[in-house]
Every structure is written in structure tokens, then in C-alpha cells.
Short mmCIF file of the C-alpha atoms (twelve columns), coordinates in Angstrom:
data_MODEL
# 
_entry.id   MODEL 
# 
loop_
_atom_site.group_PDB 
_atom_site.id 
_atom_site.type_symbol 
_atom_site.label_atom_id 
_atom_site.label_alt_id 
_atom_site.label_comp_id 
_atom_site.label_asym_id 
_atom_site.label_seq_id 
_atom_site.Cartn_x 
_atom_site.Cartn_y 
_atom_site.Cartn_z 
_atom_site.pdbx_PDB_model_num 
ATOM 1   C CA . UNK A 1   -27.237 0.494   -80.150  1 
ATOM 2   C CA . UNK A 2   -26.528 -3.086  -79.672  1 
ATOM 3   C CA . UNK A 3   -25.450 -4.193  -83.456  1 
ATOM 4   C CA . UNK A 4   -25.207 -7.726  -82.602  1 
ATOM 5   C CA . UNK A 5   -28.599 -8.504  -81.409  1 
ATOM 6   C CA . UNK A 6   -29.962 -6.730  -84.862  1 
ATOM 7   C CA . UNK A 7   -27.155 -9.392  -87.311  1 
ATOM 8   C CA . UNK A 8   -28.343 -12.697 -84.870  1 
ATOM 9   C CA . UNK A 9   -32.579 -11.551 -85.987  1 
ATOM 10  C CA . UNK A 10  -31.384 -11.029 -89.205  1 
ATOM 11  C CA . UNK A 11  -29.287 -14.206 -89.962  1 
ATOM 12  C CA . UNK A 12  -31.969 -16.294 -89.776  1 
ATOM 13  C CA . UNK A 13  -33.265 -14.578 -93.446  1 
ATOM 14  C CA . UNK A 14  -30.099 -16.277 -94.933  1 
ATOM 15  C CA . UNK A 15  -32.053 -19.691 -95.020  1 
ATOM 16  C CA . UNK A 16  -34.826 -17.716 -97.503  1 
ATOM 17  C CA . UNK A 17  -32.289 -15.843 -99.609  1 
ATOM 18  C CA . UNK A 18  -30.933 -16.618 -103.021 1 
ATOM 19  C CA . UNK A 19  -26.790 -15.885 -103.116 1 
ATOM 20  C CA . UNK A 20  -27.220 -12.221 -104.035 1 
ATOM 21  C CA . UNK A 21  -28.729 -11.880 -100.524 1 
ATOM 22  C CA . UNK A 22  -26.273 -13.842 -98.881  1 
ATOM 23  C CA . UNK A 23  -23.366 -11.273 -100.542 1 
ATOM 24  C CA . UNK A 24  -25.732 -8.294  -99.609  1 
ATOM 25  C CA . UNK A 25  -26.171 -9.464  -96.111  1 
ATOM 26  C CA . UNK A 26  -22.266 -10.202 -95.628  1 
ATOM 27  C CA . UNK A 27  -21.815 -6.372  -96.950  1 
ATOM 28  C CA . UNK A 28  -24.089 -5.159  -94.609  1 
ATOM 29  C CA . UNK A 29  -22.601 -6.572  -91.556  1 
ATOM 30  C CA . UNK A 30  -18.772 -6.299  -92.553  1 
ATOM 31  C CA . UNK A 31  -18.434 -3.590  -94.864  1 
ATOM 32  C CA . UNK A 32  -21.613 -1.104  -93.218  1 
ATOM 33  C CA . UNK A 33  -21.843 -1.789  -89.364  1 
ATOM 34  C CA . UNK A 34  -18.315 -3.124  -88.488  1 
ATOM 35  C CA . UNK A 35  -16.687 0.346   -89.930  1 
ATOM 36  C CA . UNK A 36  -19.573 2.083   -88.608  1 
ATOM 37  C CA . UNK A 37  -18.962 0.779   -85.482  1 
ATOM 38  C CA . UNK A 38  -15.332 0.533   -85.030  1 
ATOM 39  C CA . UNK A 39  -14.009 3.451   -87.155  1 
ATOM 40  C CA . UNK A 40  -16.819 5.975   -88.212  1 
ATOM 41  C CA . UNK A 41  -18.352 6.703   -84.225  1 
ATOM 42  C CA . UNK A 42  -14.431 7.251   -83.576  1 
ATOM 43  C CA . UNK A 43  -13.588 9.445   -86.352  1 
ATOM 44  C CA . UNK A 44  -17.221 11.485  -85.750  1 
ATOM 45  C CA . UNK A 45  -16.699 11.616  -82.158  1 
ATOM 46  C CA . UNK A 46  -14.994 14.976  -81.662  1 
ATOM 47  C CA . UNK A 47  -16.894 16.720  -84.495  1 
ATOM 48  C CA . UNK A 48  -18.337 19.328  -81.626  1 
ATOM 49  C CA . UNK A 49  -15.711 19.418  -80.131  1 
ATOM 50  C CA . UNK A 50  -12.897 19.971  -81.799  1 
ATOM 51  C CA . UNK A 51  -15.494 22.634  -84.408  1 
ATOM 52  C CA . UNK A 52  -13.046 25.696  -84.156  1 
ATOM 53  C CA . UNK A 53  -13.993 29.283  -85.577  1 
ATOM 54  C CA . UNK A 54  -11.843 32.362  -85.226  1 
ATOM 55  C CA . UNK A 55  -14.334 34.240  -82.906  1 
ATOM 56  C CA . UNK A 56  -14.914 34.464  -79.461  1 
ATOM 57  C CA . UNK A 57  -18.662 35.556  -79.815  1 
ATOM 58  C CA . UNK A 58  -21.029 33.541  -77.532  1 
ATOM 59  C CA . UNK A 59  -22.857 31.411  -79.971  1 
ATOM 60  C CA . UNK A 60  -21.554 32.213  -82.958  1 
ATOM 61  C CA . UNK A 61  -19.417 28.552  -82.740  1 
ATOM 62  C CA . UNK A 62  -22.913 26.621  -82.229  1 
ATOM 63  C CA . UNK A 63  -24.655 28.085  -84.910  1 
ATOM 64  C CA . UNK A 64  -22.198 27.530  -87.629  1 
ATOM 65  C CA . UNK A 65  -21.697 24.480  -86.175  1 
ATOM 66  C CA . UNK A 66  -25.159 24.001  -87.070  1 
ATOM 67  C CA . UNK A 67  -25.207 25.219  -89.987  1 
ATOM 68  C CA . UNK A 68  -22.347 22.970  -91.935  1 
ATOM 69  C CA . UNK A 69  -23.645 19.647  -89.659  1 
ATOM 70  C CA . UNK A 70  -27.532 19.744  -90.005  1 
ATOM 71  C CA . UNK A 71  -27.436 15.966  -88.874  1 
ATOM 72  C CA . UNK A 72  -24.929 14.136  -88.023  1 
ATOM 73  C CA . UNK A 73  -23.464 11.255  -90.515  1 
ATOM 74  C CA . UNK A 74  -23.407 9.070   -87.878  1 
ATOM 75  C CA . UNK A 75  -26.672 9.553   -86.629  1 
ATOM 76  C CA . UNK A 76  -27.968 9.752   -90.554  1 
ATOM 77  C CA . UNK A 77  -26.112 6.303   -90.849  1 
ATOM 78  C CA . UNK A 78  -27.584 4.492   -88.130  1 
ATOM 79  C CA . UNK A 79  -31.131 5.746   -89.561  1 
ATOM 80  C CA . UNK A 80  -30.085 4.187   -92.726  1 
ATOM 81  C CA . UNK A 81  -28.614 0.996   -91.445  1 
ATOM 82  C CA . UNK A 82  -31.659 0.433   -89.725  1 
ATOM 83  C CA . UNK A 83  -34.249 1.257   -92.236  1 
ATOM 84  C CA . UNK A 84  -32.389 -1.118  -95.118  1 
ATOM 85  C CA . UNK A 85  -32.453 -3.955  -92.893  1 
ATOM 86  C CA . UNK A 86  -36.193 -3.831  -91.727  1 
ATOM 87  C CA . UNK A 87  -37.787 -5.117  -94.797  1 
ATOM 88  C CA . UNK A 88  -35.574 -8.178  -94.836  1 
ATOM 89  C CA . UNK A 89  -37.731 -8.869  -91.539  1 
ATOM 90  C CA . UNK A 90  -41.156 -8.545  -94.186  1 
ATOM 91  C CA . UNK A 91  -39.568 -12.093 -95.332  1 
ATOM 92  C CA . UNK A 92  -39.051 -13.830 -91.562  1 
ATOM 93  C CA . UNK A 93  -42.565 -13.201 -90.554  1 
ATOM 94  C CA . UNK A 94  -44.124 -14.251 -93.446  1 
ATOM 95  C CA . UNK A 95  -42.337 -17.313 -93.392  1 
ATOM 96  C CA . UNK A 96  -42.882 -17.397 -89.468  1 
ATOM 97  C CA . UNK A 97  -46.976 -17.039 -90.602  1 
ATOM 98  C CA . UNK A 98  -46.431 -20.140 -92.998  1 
ATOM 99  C CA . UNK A 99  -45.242 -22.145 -90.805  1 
ATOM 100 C CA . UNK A 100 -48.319 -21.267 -87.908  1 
ATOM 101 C CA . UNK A 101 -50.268 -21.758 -90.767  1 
ATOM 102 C CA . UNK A 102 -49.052 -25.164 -91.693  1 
ATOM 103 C CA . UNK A 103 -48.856 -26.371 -87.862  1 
ATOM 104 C CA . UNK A 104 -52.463 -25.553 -87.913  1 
ATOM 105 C CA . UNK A 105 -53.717 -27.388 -90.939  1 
ATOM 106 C CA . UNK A 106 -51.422 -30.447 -90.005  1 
ATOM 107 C CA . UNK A 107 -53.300 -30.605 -86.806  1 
ATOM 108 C CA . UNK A 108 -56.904 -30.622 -88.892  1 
ATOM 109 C CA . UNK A 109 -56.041 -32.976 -91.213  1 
ATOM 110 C CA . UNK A 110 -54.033 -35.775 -89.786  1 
ATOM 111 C CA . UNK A 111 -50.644 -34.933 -90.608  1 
ATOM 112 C CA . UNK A 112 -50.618 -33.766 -94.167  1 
ATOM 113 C CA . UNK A 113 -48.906 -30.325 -94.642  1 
ATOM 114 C CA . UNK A 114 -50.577 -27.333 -96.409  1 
ATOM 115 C CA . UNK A 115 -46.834 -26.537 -97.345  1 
ATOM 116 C CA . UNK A 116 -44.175 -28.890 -98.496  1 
ATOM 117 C CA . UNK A 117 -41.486 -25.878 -97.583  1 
ATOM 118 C CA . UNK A 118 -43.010 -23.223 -95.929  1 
ATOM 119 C CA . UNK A 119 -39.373 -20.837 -96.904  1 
ATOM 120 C CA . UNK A 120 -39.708 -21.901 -100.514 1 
ATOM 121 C CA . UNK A 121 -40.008 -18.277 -102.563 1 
ATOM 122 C CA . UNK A 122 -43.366 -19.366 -104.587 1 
ATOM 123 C CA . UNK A 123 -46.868 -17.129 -104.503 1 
ATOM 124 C CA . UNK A 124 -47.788 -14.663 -101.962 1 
ATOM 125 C CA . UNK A 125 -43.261 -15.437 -100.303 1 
ATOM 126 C CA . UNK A 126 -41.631 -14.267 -103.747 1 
ATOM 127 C CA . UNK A 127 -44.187 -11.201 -104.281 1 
ATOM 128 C CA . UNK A 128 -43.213 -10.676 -100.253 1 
ATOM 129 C CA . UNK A 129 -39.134 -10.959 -101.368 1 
ATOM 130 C CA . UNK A 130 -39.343 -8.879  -104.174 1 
ATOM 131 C CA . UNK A 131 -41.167 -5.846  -102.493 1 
ATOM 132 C CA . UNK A 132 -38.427 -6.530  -99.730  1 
ATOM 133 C CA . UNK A 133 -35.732 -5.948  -102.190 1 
ATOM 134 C CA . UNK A 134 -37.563 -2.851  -103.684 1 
ATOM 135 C CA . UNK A 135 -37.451 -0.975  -100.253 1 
ATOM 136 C CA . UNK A 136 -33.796 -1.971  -99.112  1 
ATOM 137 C CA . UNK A 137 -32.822 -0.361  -102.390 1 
ATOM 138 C CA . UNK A 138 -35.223 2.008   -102.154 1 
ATOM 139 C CA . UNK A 139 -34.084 3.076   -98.860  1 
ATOM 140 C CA . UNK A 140 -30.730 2.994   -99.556  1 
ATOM 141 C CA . UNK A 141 -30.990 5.347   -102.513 1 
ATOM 142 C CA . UNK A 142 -33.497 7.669   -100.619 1 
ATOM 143 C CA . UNK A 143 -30.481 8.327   -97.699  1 
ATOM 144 C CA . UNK A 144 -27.652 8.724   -100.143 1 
ATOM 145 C CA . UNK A 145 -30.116 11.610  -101.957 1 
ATOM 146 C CA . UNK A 146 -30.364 12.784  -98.044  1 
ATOM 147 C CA . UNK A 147 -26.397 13.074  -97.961  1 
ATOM 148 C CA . UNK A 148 -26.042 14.625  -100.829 1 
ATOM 149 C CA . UNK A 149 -28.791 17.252  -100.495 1 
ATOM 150 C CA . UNK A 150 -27.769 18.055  -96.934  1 
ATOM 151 C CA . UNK A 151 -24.087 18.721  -97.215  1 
ATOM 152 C CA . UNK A 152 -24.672 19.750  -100.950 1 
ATOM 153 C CA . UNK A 153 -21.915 16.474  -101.732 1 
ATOM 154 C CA . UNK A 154 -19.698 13.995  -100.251 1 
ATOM 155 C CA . UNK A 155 -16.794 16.352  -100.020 1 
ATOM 156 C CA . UNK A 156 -15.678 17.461  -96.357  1 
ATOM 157 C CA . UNK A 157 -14.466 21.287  -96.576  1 
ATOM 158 C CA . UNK A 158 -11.406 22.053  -94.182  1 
ATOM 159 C CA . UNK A 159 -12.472 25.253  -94.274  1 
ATOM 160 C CA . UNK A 160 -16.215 27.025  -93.621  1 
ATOM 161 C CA . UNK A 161 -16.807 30.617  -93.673  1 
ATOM 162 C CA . UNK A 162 -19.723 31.181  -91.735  1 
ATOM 163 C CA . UNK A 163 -21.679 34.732  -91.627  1 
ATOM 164 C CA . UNK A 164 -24.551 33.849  -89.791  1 
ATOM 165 C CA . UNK A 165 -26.181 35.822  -86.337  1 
ATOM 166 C CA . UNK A 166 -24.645 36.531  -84.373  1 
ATOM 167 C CA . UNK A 167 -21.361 35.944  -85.569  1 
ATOM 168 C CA . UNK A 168 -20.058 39.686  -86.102  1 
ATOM 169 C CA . UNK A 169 -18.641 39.370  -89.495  1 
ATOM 170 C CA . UNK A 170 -17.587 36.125  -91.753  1 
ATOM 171 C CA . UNK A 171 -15.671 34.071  -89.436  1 
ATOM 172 C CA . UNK A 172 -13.751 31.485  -90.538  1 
ATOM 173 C CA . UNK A 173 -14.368 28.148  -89.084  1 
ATOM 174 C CA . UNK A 174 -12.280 24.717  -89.154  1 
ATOM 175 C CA . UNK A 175 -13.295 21.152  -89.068  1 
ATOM 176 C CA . UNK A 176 -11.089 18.865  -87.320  1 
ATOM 177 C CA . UNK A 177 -9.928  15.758  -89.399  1 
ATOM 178 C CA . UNK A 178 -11.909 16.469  -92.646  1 
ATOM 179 C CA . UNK A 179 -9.591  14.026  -94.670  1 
ATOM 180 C CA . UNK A 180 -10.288 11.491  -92.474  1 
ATOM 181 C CA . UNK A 181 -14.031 11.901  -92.431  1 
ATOM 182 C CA . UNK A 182 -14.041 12.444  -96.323  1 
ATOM 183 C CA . UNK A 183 -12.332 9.098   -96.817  1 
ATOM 184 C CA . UNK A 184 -15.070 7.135   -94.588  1 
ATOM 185 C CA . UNK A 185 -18.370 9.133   -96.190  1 
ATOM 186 C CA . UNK A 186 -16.863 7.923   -99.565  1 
ATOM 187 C CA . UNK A 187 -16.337 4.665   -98.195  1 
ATOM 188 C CA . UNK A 188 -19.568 4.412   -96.873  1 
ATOM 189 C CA . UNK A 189 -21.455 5.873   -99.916  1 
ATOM 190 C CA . UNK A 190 -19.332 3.368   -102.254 1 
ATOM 191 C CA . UNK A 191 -20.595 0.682   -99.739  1 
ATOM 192 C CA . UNK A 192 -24.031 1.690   -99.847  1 
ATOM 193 C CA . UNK A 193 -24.305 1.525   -103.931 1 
ATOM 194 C CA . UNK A 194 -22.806 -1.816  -103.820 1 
ATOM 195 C CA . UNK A 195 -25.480 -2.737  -101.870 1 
ATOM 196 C CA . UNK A 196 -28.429 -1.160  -104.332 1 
ATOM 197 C CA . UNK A 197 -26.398 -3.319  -107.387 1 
ATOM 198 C CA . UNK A 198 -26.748 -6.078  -105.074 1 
ATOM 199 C CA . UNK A 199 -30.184 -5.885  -104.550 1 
ATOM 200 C CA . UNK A 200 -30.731 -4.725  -108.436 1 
ATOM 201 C CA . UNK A 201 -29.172 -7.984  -109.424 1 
ATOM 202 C CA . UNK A 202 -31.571 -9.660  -106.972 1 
ATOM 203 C CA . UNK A 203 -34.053 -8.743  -108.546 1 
ATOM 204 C CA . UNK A 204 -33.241 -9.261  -111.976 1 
ATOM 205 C CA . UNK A 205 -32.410 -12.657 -110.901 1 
ATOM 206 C CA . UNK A 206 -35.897 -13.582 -109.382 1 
ATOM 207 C CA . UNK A 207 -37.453 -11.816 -112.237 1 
ATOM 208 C CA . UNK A 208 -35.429 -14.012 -114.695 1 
ATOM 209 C CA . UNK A 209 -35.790 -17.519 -112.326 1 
ATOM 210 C CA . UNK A 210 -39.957 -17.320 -112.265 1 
ATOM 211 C CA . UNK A 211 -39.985 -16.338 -116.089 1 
ATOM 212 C CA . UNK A 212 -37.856 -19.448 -116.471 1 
ATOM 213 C CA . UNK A 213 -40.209 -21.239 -114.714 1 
ATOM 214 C CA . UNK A 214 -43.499 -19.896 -116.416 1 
ATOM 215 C CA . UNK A 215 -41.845 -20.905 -119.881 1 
ATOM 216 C CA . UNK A 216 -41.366 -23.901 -118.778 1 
ATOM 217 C CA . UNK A 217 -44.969 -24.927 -117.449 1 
ATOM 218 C CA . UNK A 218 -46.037 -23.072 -120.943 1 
ATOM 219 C CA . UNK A 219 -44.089 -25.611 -123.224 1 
ATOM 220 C CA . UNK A 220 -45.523 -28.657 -120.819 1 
ATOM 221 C CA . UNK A 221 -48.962 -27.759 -121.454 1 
ATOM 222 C CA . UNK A 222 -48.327 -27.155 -125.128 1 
ATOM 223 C CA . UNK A 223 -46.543 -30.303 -125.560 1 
ATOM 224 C CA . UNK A 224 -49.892 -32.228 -123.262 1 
ATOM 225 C CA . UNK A 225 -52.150 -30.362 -125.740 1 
ATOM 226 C CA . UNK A 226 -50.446 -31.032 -128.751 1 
ATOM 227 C CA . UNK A 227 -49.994 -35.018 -127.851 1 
ATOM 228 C CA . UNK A 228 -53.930 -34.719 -126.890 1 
ATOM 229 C CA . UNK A 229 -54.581 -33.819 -130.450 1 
ATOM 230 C CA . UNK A 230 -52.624 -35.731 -132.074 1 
ATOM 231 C CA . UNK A 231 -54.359 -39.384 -130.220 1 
ATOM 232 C CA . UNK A 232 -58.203 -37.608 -131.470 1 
ATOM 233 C CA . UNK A 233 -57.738 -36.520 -134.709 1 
ATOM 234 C CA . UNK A 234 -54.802 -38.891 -135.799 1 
ATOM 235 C CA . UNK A 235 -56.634 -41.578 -137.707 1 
ATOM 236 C CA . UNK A 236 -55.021 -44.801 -139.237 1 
ATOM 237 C CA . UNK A 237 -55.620 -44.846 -143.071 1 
ATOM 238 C CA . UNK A 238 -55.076 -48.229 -144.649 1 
ATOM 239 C CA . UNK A 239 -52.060 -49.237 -146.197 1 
ATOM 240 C CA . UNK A 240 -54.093 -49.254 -149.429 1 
ATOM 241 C CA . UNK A 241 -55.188 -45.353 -149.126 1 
ATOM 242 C CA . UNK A 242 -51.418 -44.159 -149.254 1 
ATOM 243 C CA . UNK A 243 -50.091 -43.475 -153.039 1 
ATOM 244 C CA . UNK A 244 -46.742 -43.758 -153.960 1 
ATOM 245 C CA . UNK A 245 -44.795 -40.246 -155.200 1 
ATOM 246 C CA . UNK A 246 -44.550 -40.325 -158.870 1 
ATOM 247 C CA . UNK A 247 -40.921 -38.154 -159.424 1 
ATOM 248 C CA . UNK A 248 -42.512 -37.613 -163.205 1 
ATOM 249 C CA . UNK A 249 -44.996 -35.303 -161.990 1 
ATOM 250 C CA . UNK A 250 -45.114 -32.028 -160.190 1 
ATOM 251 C CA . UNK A 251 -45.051 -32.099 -155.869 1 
ATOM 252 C CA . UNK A 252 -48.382 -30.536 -156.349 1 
ATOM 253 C CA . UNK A 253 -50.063 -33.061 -158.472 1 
ATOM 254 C CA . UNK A 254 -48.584 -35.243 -155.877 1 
ATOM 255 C CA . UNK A 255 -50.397 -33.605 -153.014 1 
ATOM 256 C CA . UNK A 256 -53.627 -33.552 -154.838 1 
ATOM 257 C CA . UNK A 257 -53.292 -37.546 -155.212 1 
ATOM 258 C CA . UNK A 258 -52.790 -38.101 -151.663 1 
ATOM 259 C CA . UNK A 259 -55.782 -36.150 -150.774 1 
ATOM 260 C CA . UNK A 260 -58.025 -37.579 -153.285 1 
ATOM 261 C CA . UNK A 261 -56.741 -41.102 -151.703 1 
ATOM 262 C CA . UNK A 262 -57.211 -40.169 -147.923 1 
ATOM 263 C CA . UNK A 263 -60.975 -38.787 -148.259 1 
ATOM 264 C CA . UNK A 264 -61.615 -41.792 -150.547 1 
ATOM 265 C CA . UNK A 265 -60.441 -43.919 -147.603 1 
ATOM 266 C CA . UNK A 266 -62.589 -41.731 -145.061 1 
ATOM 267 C CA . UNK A 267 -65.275 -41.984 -147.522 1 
ATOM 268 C CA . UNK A 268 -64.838 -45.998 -147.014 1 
ATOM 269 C CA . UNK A 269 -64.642 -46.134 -143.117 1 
# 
């Protein structure tokens, strides 16, 4: 598969992604597809062949091959590799139908935009990046269950005793290099749940940024309504209405004053 065309589509989404996605991209590309590329296909390549068992029974070899490799990691990580970086694409086309849209409306209407920055994560583009972030760690969760349920752990036996047809008896079968492969399905399952914190942090992050936001535009309005208030029912009471605080007399007696003087000035306008 050519890895290279797949980063150059999806380094354009860089431009639409907070930091978190820039770190989660980088680990894609240098932590996910260079080993997978330049070390895991290596280490995986002579799985088949080099699958020994103790028995010279025609077919016996295959089907406990089989039968300890029901799909192969590499094979299971190019599926996964593929599937977490899809949705990032949800974000490039709907930025890509922005900006048809806004080519479109400039041409109505004389040169105004219907978008000052069509890649600026507001409405229907955050909901879009969110949901995006939701399936890459979605994904990425739903493959490492896949691992685990397949080969029943990340452990790689050196040793398989097989007693399926038509092996004659339990043979005992080896697996070339299992150190080696243990050390890169770790490596790659230790990658992988970096990559669902990243995106969990993501998330938290543009959950936290529009709530920011939101609480902001709330205290604006409150402050606009409260300053509306205040110039209708604020009325100027004569200098005359207000009565100076007697310290002899209780702060309720005082209040009582004051309100006797203010409706007596109402009273009077």
C-alpha cells in the first residue's frame, strides 16, 4: 500500500486541527506507519514460513498454522491504520463543501463571503470534528478488543501445542521469533492507546473551549440586559428626596425613612 500518498491527503487536516491533533497526527505517521512499515512487515514476513511443528502429516502444519494466526497482525494493522485515519477525511470535505459553498454565494452577491473562515471549527465544522474524534478513538479501541479477543492477549507463545485434524496426536508447534514479534504488538498496542488519550484529550479540550465560549456570550447578554434595566427603571430623585442616616436610630428605621422620602418624591413628579 502506498503510505505516502495516504500522510500527503491527510496533512492537509493539520490546517483544521487544534495541537492535540497535530501530536495525534505526528504519532500516527512516525510512531504507527513508519514501524509498520519498516520493522513490523519485516519481522511478520516469515511467519508461514518459518511455522515449524514436529509432524510430517500433510496439513497438519497449515491448520495449526491457522489456528494460532486467525489474521494476520499485519494485515489486522493495516485495517486499523486505515480505518482511524478515514474520519479525519469527514473534516477535509466538509471544509472542501464550505469553501464551494462560499465561492458560490460570493459570486451571487458581489463579493461578500457567506464565511469569514470557511476551516474555522464553529456550527455544523465542530459537531463534524468532534464525531471525527469519536470514531478514530472509537476505531482504535474496537481493533485493540479485536487483538485481544483473537489471540486471547498480546503475549506471543514460543510454543503451541496443536491437536487439531488431522494432526495425529498433539504436536508441538514453534513460532519463529516470538520475542521479537511480542516486543512490536506491545509497541504497537502502547502506540495505539496513546493515540485514544490523544483523541480523549481532544475532546475534552473542544468540549471545554465552546463551553468557554457559551459562558462568555451568557455574561455579555446579562451584562446588555442588566445595563438595559438599569437606563428604564433608574430614575433621578432630587437632591431634596434623599435623607441623611441618623447613627441614633436603628438601620431599619433608616430604611423606612428613605422609602417614605423616595415615594414622596415619586408622588411629586
Amino acid at each position: 500500500m502506498n503510505w505516502s500518498a495516504l500522510e500527503s491527503l491527510l496533512s492537509g487536516v493539520n490546517k483544521y486541527s487544534t495541537v492535540f491533533g497535530r501530536v495525534w497526527l505526528s504519532m500516527v505517521f512516525v510512531f504507527r506507519v513508519m514501524v509498520f512499515v519498516v520493522a513490523a512487515q519485516p519481522v511478520w514476513g516469515d511467519e508461514n514460513k518459518d511455522f515449524v511443528c514436529n509432524t510430517r502429516q500433510p496439513g497438519c502444519t497449515n491448520v495449526c498454522y491457522d489456528s494460532i494466526f486467525p489474521i494476520s497482525h499485519i494485515r489486522l494493522w493495516a485495517l486499523q491504520l486505515i480505518f482511524v485515519t478515514c474520519p479525519s477525511l469527514m473534516v477535509v470535505a466538509h471544509v472542501k463543501y464550505r469553501e464551494g459553498k462560499d465561492s458560490k454565494y460570493t459570486a451571487q452577491h458581489q463579493g461578500s463571503h457567506l464565511y469569514a473562515n470557511p476551516g474555522k471549527k464553529r456550527g455544523g465544522l465542530w459537531w463534524t470534528y468532534l464525531v471525527s474524534l469519536i470514531f478514530k478513538a472509537g476505531f482504535d479501541v474496537a481493533f485493540l478488543y479485536i487483538l485481544y479477543y483473537i489471540y486471547h492477549g498480546y503475549d506471543m507463545p514460543r510454543l503451541y501445542k496443536c491437536a487439531l485434524e488431522p494432526c495425529p496426536n498433539t504436536v508441538d508447534c514453534y513460532i519463529s521469533r516470538p520475542m521479537e514479534k511480542k516486543i512490536f504488538t506491545i509497541f504497537m498496542v502502547v502506540s495505539s492507546a496513546l493515540c485514544v488519550f490523544m483523541c480523549i484529550l481532544e475532546m475534552f479540550y473542544l468540549v471545554g473551549m465552546r463551553l468557554q465560549k457559551v459562558l462568555k456570550v451568557w455574561q455579555a447578554n446579562e451584562r446588555l440586559l442588566f445595563a438595559e434595566h438599569n437606563k428604564v427603571t433608574n430614575i433621578a430623585l432630587p437632591r431634596s428626596s434623599y435623607i441623611r442616616v441618623d447613627p441614633t436610630i436603628g438601620s431599619q428605621q433608616n430604611i423606612n425613612r428613605q422609602k417614605k422620602a423616595e415615594e414622596a418624591a415619586a408622588t411629586g413628579l
